[in-house]
Amino acid sequence: MTDHPDGPVDTLMARETAEAPDRCETQIARNADVMREAGQRLRALAPPFAATLARGSSDQAAAFAKILLETRAAIPTLSHAPSIGSLYRATSPLFKGVPLIAISQSGRSPDLIAAAEDAQRQGALLVSIVNDAASPLAEMADICIPIHAGPEKSVAATKSFIGTLVALTHLIAEWSGDEGLKAALPTVGDVLRRAVAADWSDAVPLLRDASNMLVLGRGLTLPIAGEAALKFKETSNLHAEAFSIAEVAHGPMTLIGEGDPVLALGPMDEARAGLRERLEDFRARGAQVIATGHPDDVAAATLALPGQIDVHPIIGAIAQIQSFYGLANALSLARGRNPDKPPHLAKVTRTL
């Protein structure tokens, strides 16, 4: 048990988060043949578009898949709302021959299963990305991609989310034939280990007493910001909302005033354009700006968090959520909460 001024940090969330680098290395090796075959099948299919199906943290992973598919494979990607298939039974016949990427740690959420069944009825190709390879969503898949994260007992998903991002990266590297991304995959374990070691706890005093905040990202890091905002709500009872660095000036910026916290997760590719100027705007409002990203961008922050700039931008975005989970765990404890057992939440959300 590790001591901390605000209490013990050796939670399930902390332990499971720290497992992610090894689990992801194992996943990449074990899934090599599955991913190669899936990539070949999806390239041959040559669909006009792709779709994702998910809820909660998995829907943030789905948004990450959209960015990857549209920037790396030039495939337009939409988010298919589960209720369209599970409640309305109204999945479009235009889904015939279209890959539907269903993402679920448990593979047992009734609404996702029902929506996937309705899409298959219309001829969709179901690609299930799951942690439980014996789950119903896995068994009904045309292509099943296990993330091999191992049992995850904390209600707050961590290693399974990171594993899902890595699996999506691997799949889309093979699907798109992106040789640079394929070459970056073997670096995942080491990049994530450095991300585990990165200490973001200096942000805790700036967030301990906050009631509202913004989390910013753009491109690859916008879904990361979405997951971070969700975890702030879930584990710390902190109302956090995620916005694009480009969109936040269109209204949400007025919510931030003197002393209010803003967390910016800076992208390391073309999407970093304008980040420094936006952070300077927040500082001028008196905001407590916490940021990670390129040193030139985060120089405007109140607190610059350690990050990695010499890595592939996709892997670097995944590393940001790896580091963030350590902050989320420490903040939850500092606010007197148990990150493993958020009130009113369960590991499998059974929605119809």
Coordinates of C-alpha atoms in Angstrom, one line a residue:
M1 CA 0.0 0.0 0.0
T2 CA 1.5 3.4 -1.1
D3 CA 0.9 6.3 1.2
H4 CA -0.3 9.7 0.0
P5 CA -1.0 12.9 1.9
D6 CA -4.7 12.5 1.1
G7 CA -4.8 8.7 1.8
P8 CA -3.8 5.4 0.2
V9 CA -3.6 5.3 -3.6
D10 CA -3.4 1.6 -4.0
T11 CA -6.9 1.2 -5.3
L12 CA -8.2 -1.3 -7.9
M13 CA -8.3 1.6 -10.3
A14 CA -4.6 2.4 -9.8
R15 CA -3.6 -1.3 -10.1
E16 CA -5.6 -2.0 -13.2
T17 CA -4.4 1.2 -14.8
A18 CA -0.8 0.2 -14.3
E19 CA -1.5 -3.2 -16.0
A20 CA -2.4 -1.5 -19.3
P21 CA 1.1 -1.4 -20.9
D22 CA 1.8 -5.1 -20.4
R23 CA -1.7 -6.0 -21.4
C24 CA -1.5 -3.9 -24.6
E25 CA 1.8 -5.5 -25.6
T26 CA 0.3 -8.9 -25.2
Q27 CA -2.8 -7.9 -27.1
I28 CA -0.8 -6.6 -30.1
A29 CA 1.2 -9.9 -30.3
R30 CA -1.8 -12.2 -29.8
N31 CA -4.0 -10.3 -32.3
A32 CA -1.5 -10.1 -35.1
D33 CA -3.2 -12.7 -37.3
V34 CA -6.7 -11.6 -36.4
M35 CA -5.9 -8.0 -37.3
R36 CA -4.2 -8.8 -40.5
E37 CA -7.1 -11.0 -41.7
A38 CA -9.6 -8.4 -40.6
G39 CA -7.7 -5.6 -42.4
Q40 CA -7.7 -7.7 -45.6
R41 CA -11.4 -8.4 -45.4
L42 CA -12.4 -4.8 -44.7
R43 CA -10.2 -3.5 -47.6
A44 CA -11.8 -6.0 -49.9
L45 CA -15.3 -5.0 -48.7
A46 CA -14.5 -1.3 -49.7
P47 CA -17.5 0.0 -47.8
P48 CA -18.9 3.5 -48.6
F49 CA -18.9 4.3 -44.9
A50 CA -18.4 2.7 -41.5
A51 CA -20.4 3.0 -38.3
T52 CA -19.7 2.6 -34.6
L53 CA -22.0 1.3 -31.8
A54 CA -21.2 2.0 -28.2
R55 CA -22.1 3.8 -24.9
G56 CA -20.2 5.5 -22.1
S57 CA -16.4 5.2 -22.2
S58 CA -16.7 2.9 -25.2
D59 CA -18.4 5.6 -27.1
Q60 CA -15.4 7.8 -26.5
A61 CA -13.3 5.0 -28.0
A62 CA -15.8 4.9 -30.9
A63 CA -15.1 8.6 -31.5
F64 CA -11.4 7.8 -31.5
A65 CA -12.1 5.2 -34.2
K66 CA -13.9 7.8 -36.3
I67 CA -10.9 10.1 -36.2
L68 CA -8.6 7.2 -37.2
L69 CA -10.8 5.9 -40.0
E70 CA -11.5 9.3 -41.5
T71 CA -7.8 10.5 -41.3
R72 CA -6.0 7.3 -42.1
A73 CA -8.4 5.3 -44.3
A74 CA -10.6 8.1 -45.8
I75 CA -13.7 6.3 -44.7
P76 CA -16.6 8.5 -43.4
T77 CA -17.8 7.1 -40.1
L78 CA -21.0 7.7 -38.2
S79 CA -22.1 6.9 -34.7
H80 CA -25.1 4.6 -34.8
A81 CA -27.3 5.3 -31.7
P82 CA -28.2 2.0 -30.0
S83 CA -31.8 3.0 -29.6
I84 CA -32.3 3.1 -33.3
G85 CA -32.0 -0.7 -33.4
S86 CA -32.8 -1.7 -29.9
L87 CA -36.0 0.3 -29.4
Y88 CA -37.2 1.4 -32.8
R89 CA -36.0 -1.5 -34.9
A90 CA -35.3 1.0 -37.6
T91 CA -31.7 0.4 -38.7
S92 CA -31.4 1.6 -42.3
P93 CA -31.1 -0.9 -45.2
L94 CA -28.2 1.2 -46.3
F95 CA -26.2 -0.7 -43.6
K96 CA -26.0 -3.6 -46.0
G97 CA -22.3 -4.4 -46.5
V98 CA -21.2 -1.7 -44.1
P99 CA -18.9 -2.5 -41.1
L100 CA -20.5 -1.8 -37.7
I101 CA -17.9 -1.6 -35.1
A102 CA -19.5 -2.5 -31.8
I103 CA -17.4 -1.7 -28.7
S104 CA -18.2 -3.1 -25.3
Q105 CA -15.9 -4.2 -22.4
S106 CA -18.5 -6.7 -21.2
G107 CA -20.2 -7.5 -24.5
R108 CA -23.4 -8.0 -22.5
S109 CA -25.3 -4.8 -22.6
P110 CA -28.8 -5.7 -23.9
D111 CA -29.3 -2.5 -25.9
L112 CA -26.0 -3.0 -27.8
I113 CA -26.8 -6.6 -28.5
A114 CA -30.3 -5.8 -29.8
A115 CA -28.9 -2.9 -31.9
A116 CA -26.2 -5.2 -33.4
E117 CA -28.8 -7.9 -34.2
D118 CA -31.0 -5.3 -36.0
A119 CA -28.0 -4.1 -38.0
Q120 CA -27.1 -7.7 -39.0
R121 CA -30.7 -8.1 -40.1
Q122 CA -30.0 -5.3 -42.6
G123 CA -26.8 -6.9 -43.7
A124 CA -24.2 -5.0 -41.7
L125 CA -20.8 -6.7 -41.1
L126 CA -20.5 -6.8 -37.3
V127 CA -17.0 -6.1 -35.9
S128 CA -17.1 -6.6 -32.1
I129 CA -14.3 -5.2 -30.0
V130 CA -14.7 -6.8 -26.5
N131 CA -12.8 -7.8 -23.4
D132 CA -15.0 -10.9 -22.8
A133 CA -14.5 -13.1 -25.8
A134 CA -17.2 -15.5 -24.5
S135 CA -19.9 -12.7 -24.4
P136 CA -23.0 -12.6 -26.6
L137 CA -21.7 -9.6 -28.6
A138 CA -18.5 -11.5 -29.3
E139 CA -20.2 -14.7 -30.3
M140 CA -22.5 -13.0 -32.8
A141 CA -19.7 -11.1 -34.5
D142 CA -18.6 -11.6 -38.1
I143 CA -15.2 -10.4 -36.9
C144 CA -14.4 -10.6 -33.2
I145 CA -11.4 -8.6 -31.8
P146 CA -10.6 -9.4 -28.1
I147 CA -8.7 -6.7 -26.2
H148 CA -7.1 -9.2 -23.8
A149 CA -7.2 -6.7 -20.9
G150 CA -8.0 -9.4 -18.3
P151 CA -10.6 -9.1 -15.5
E152 CA -11.4 -5.5 -14.6
K153 CA -13.1 -5.2 -11.2
S154 CA -13.1 -1.5 -10.6
V155 CA -16.3 0.1 -11.9
A156 CA -14.1 2.9 -13.5
A157 CA -12.9 1.3 -16.7
T158 CA -9.2 2.1 -17.3
K159 CA -7.1 -0.7 -18.8
S160 CA -10.0 -1.9 -20.9
F161 CA -10.4 1.6 -22.4
I162 CA -6.7 1.9 -23.2
G163 CA -6.8 -1.6 -24.6
T164 CA -9.7 -0.7 -26.8
L165 CA -7.9 2.3 -28.2
V166 CA -4.8 0.2 -29.0
A167 CA -7.0 -2.5 -30.6
L168 CA -8.7 0.2 -32.8
T169 CA -5.3 1.6 -33.7
H170 CA -4.0 -1.9 -34.7
L171 CA -7.2 -2.6 -36.7
I172 CA -7.1 0.6 -38.6
A173 CA -3.4 0.4 -39.3
E174 CA -4.1 -3.0 -41.0
W175 CA -7.3 -1.8 -42.7
S176 CA -5.7 1.4 -44.1
G177 CA -2.3 -0.2 -44.8
D178 CA -0.6 2.7 -42.9
E179 CA 3.0 1.5 -42.7
G180 CA 4.0 4.3 -40.3
L181 CA 1.3 3.4 -37.9
K182 CA 2.1 -0.3 -38.1
A183 CA 5.7 0.5 -37.3
A184 CA 4.6 2.5 -34.3
L185 CA 2.7 -0.4 -32.7
P186 CA 5.7 -2.1 -31.1
T187 CA 6.4 1.1 -29.2
V188 CA 3.1 1.1 -27.4
G189 CA 4.2 -0.8 -24.3
D190 CA 7.2 1.5 -23.6
V191 CA 5.2 4.7 -24.3
L192 CA 2.5 3.6 -22.0
R193 CA 5.0 2.7 -19.2
R194 CA 6.4 6.2 -19.4
A195 CA 2.9 7.5 -19.2
V196 CA 2.2 5.5 -16.1
A197 CA 5.4 7.0 -14.5
A198 CA 4.4 10.6 -15.5
D199 CA 3.3 12.4 -12.3
W200 CA 0.2 14.6 -12.9
S201 CA -0.5 14.9 -9.1
D202 CA 0.5 18.6 -9.1
A203 CA -2.9 19.2 -10.6
V204 CA -4.8 17.8 -7.6
P205 CA -4.6 21.1 -5.5
L206 CA -6.0 23.0 -8.4
L207 CA -8.9 20.6 -8.8
R208 CA -9.6 19.4 -5.2
D209 CA -12.3 22.0 -4.5
A210 CA -13.6 22.6 -8.0
S211 CA -17.3 22.0 -8.8
N212 CA -17.2 22.7 -12.6
M213 CA -14.5 22.6 -15.3
L214 CA -13.8 22.2 -19.0
V215 CA -11.6 19.6 -20.6
L216 CA -10.3 20.5 -24.0
G217 CA -8.9 18.4 -26.9
R218 CA -8.9 18.4 -30.7
G219 CA -8.6 15.8 -33.3
L220 CA -7.1 12.7 -31.7
T221 CA -7.3 14.1 -28.2
L222 CA -10.9 15.2 -28.3
P223 CA -12.2 11.7 -27.5
I224 CA -9.5 11.5 -24.8
A225 CA -10.9 14.7 -23.3
G226 CA -14.4 13.2 -23.5
E227 CA -13.2 10.2 -21.5
A228 CA -11.4 12.4 -19.0
A229 CA -14.5 14.5 -18.4
L230 CA -16.5 11.3 -17.9
K231 CA -14.0 10.0 -15.3
F232 CA -14.1 13.3 -13.4
K233 CA -17.8 13.0 -13.1
E234 CA -17.7 9.3 -12.3
T235 CA -14.9 9.1 -9.8
S236 CA -14.8 12.6 -8.3
N237 CA -18.3 14.0 -8.5
L238 CA -16.8 16.9 -10.5
H239 CA -18.9 18.3 -13.3
A240 CA -16.6 18.4 -16.3
E241 CA -17.5 18.9 -19.9
A242 CA -15.3 18.2 -22.9
F243 CA -15.1 20.6 -25.8
S244 CA -13.0 21.0 -28.9
I245 CA -10.2 23.5 -28.6
A246 CA -11.7 25.0 -31.9
E247 CA -15.3 25.0 -30.7
V248 CA -14.9 26.2 -27.1
A249 CA -14.8 29.8 -28.1
H250 CA -18.3 29.5 -29.5
G251 CA -20.1 30.0 -26.2
P252 CA -18.7 27.6 -23.6
M253 CA -15.8 29.9 -22.9
T254 CA -18.1 32.3 -21.2
L255 CA -18.6 29.7 -18.4
I256 CA -15.0 30.1 -17.2
G257 CA -13.9 32.9 -15.0
E258 CA -11.4 33.8 -12.2
G259 CA -10.0 30.7 -10.6
D260 CA -12.0 28.1 -12.6
P261 CA -10.0 25.1 -13.8
V262 CA -9.4 24.1 -17.5
L263 CA -7.6 20.9 -18.5
A264 CA -6.2 20.9 -22.0
L265 CA -5.0 17.7 -23.7
G266 CA -2.9 19.1 -26.5
P267 CA -2.7 17.1 -29.8
M268 CA 0.7 16.5 -31.3
D269 CA -0.3 16.8 -35.0
E270 CA -1.9 19.4 -37.2
A271 CA -4.8 19.8 -34.7
R272 CA -2.5 21.7 -32.3
A273 CA -3.0 24.8 -34.4
G274 CA -4.3 27.6 -32.3
L275 CA -3.9 25.8 -28.9
R276 CA -1.5 28.3 -27.4
E277 CA -3.7 31.3 -28.3
R278 CA -6.7 29.6 -26.8
L279 CA -4.9 28.8 -23.5
E280 CA -3.7 32.4 -23.4
D281 CA -7.3 33.5 -23.7
F282 CA -8.3 31.4 -20.7
R283 CA -5.4 32.7 -18.7
A284 CA -6.5 36.2 -19.4
R285 CA -9.8 35.3 -17.9
G286 CA -8.1 34.3 -14.7
A287 CA -8.6 30.5 -15.3
Q288 CA -6.3 27.9 -13.7
V289 CA -5.1 26.3 -17.0
I290 CA -3.6 22.8 -16.6
A291 CA -2.2 21.5 -19.9
T292 CA -0.1 18.8 -21.5
G293 CA 1.2 18.8 -25.1
H294 CA 3.9 20.4 -27.1
P295 CA 6.1 22.7 -24.9
D296 CA 5.4 25.7 -27.2
D297 CA 1.7 25.3 -26.7
V298 CA 1.6 24.6 -22.9
A299 CA 4.0 27.5 -22.1
A300 CA 0.8 29.5 -21.6
A301 CA -0.6 27.2 -18.9
T302 CA -0.7 27.7 -15.2
L303 CA 0.6 24.2 -14.8
A304 CA 2.3 22.2 -17.6
L305 CA 1.9 18.4 -17.1
P306 CA 4.6 16.0 -18.3
G307 CA 4.0 14.4 -21.7
Q308 CA 5.8 12.7 -24.6
I309 CA 6.4 14.6 -27.8
D310 CA 8.8 12.2 -29.6
V311 CA 6.1 9.5 -30.2
H312 CA 3.6 8.8 -33.0
P313 CA 0.7 11.3 -32.4
I314 CA -1.9 8.5 -32.2
I315 CA 0.1 6.6 -29.6
G316 CA 0.8 9.9 -27.8
A317 CA -2.9 10.6 -27.5
I318 CA -3.4 7.1 -25.9
A319 CA -0.6 7.9 -23.5
Q320 CA -2.4 11.0 -22.3
I321 CA -5.3 9.0 -21.0
Q322 CA -2.9 6.5 -19.4
S323 CA -1.3 9.4 -17.4
F324 CA -4.7 11.0 -16.7
Y325 CA -6.0 7.9 -14.9
G326 CA -3.4 8.4 -12.3
L327 CA -4.6 12.0 -11.7
A328 CA -8.2 10.8 -11.6
N329 CA -7.4 8.2 -9.0
A330 CA -5.5 10.7 -6.8
L331 CA -8.2 13.4 -7.2
S332 CA -11.0 11.0 -6.2
L333 CA -9.2 10.1 -3.0
A334 CA -8.4 13.7 -2.3
R335 CA -12.1 14.5 -2.6
G336 CA -12.9 11.8 -0.1
R337 CA -14.4 9.3 -2.7
N338 CA -13.7 5.7 -3.7
P339 CA -12.8 5.6 -7.4
D340 CA -13.5 1.8 -7.5
K341 CA -17.1 2.1 -6.4
P342 CA -18.8 5.3 -7.7
P343 CA -22.3 5.7 -6.3
H344 CA -25.2 4.5 -8.3
L345 CA -23.0 2.8 -11.0
A346 CA -22.4 -0.8 -11.9
K347 CA -19.8 -2.5 -14.1
V348 CA -22.4 -3.6 -16.7
T349 CA -25.0 -1.1 -17.6
R350 CA -28.2 -2.9 -18.6
T351 CA -30.0 -0.4 -20.8
L352 CA -32.8 -1.1 -23.3

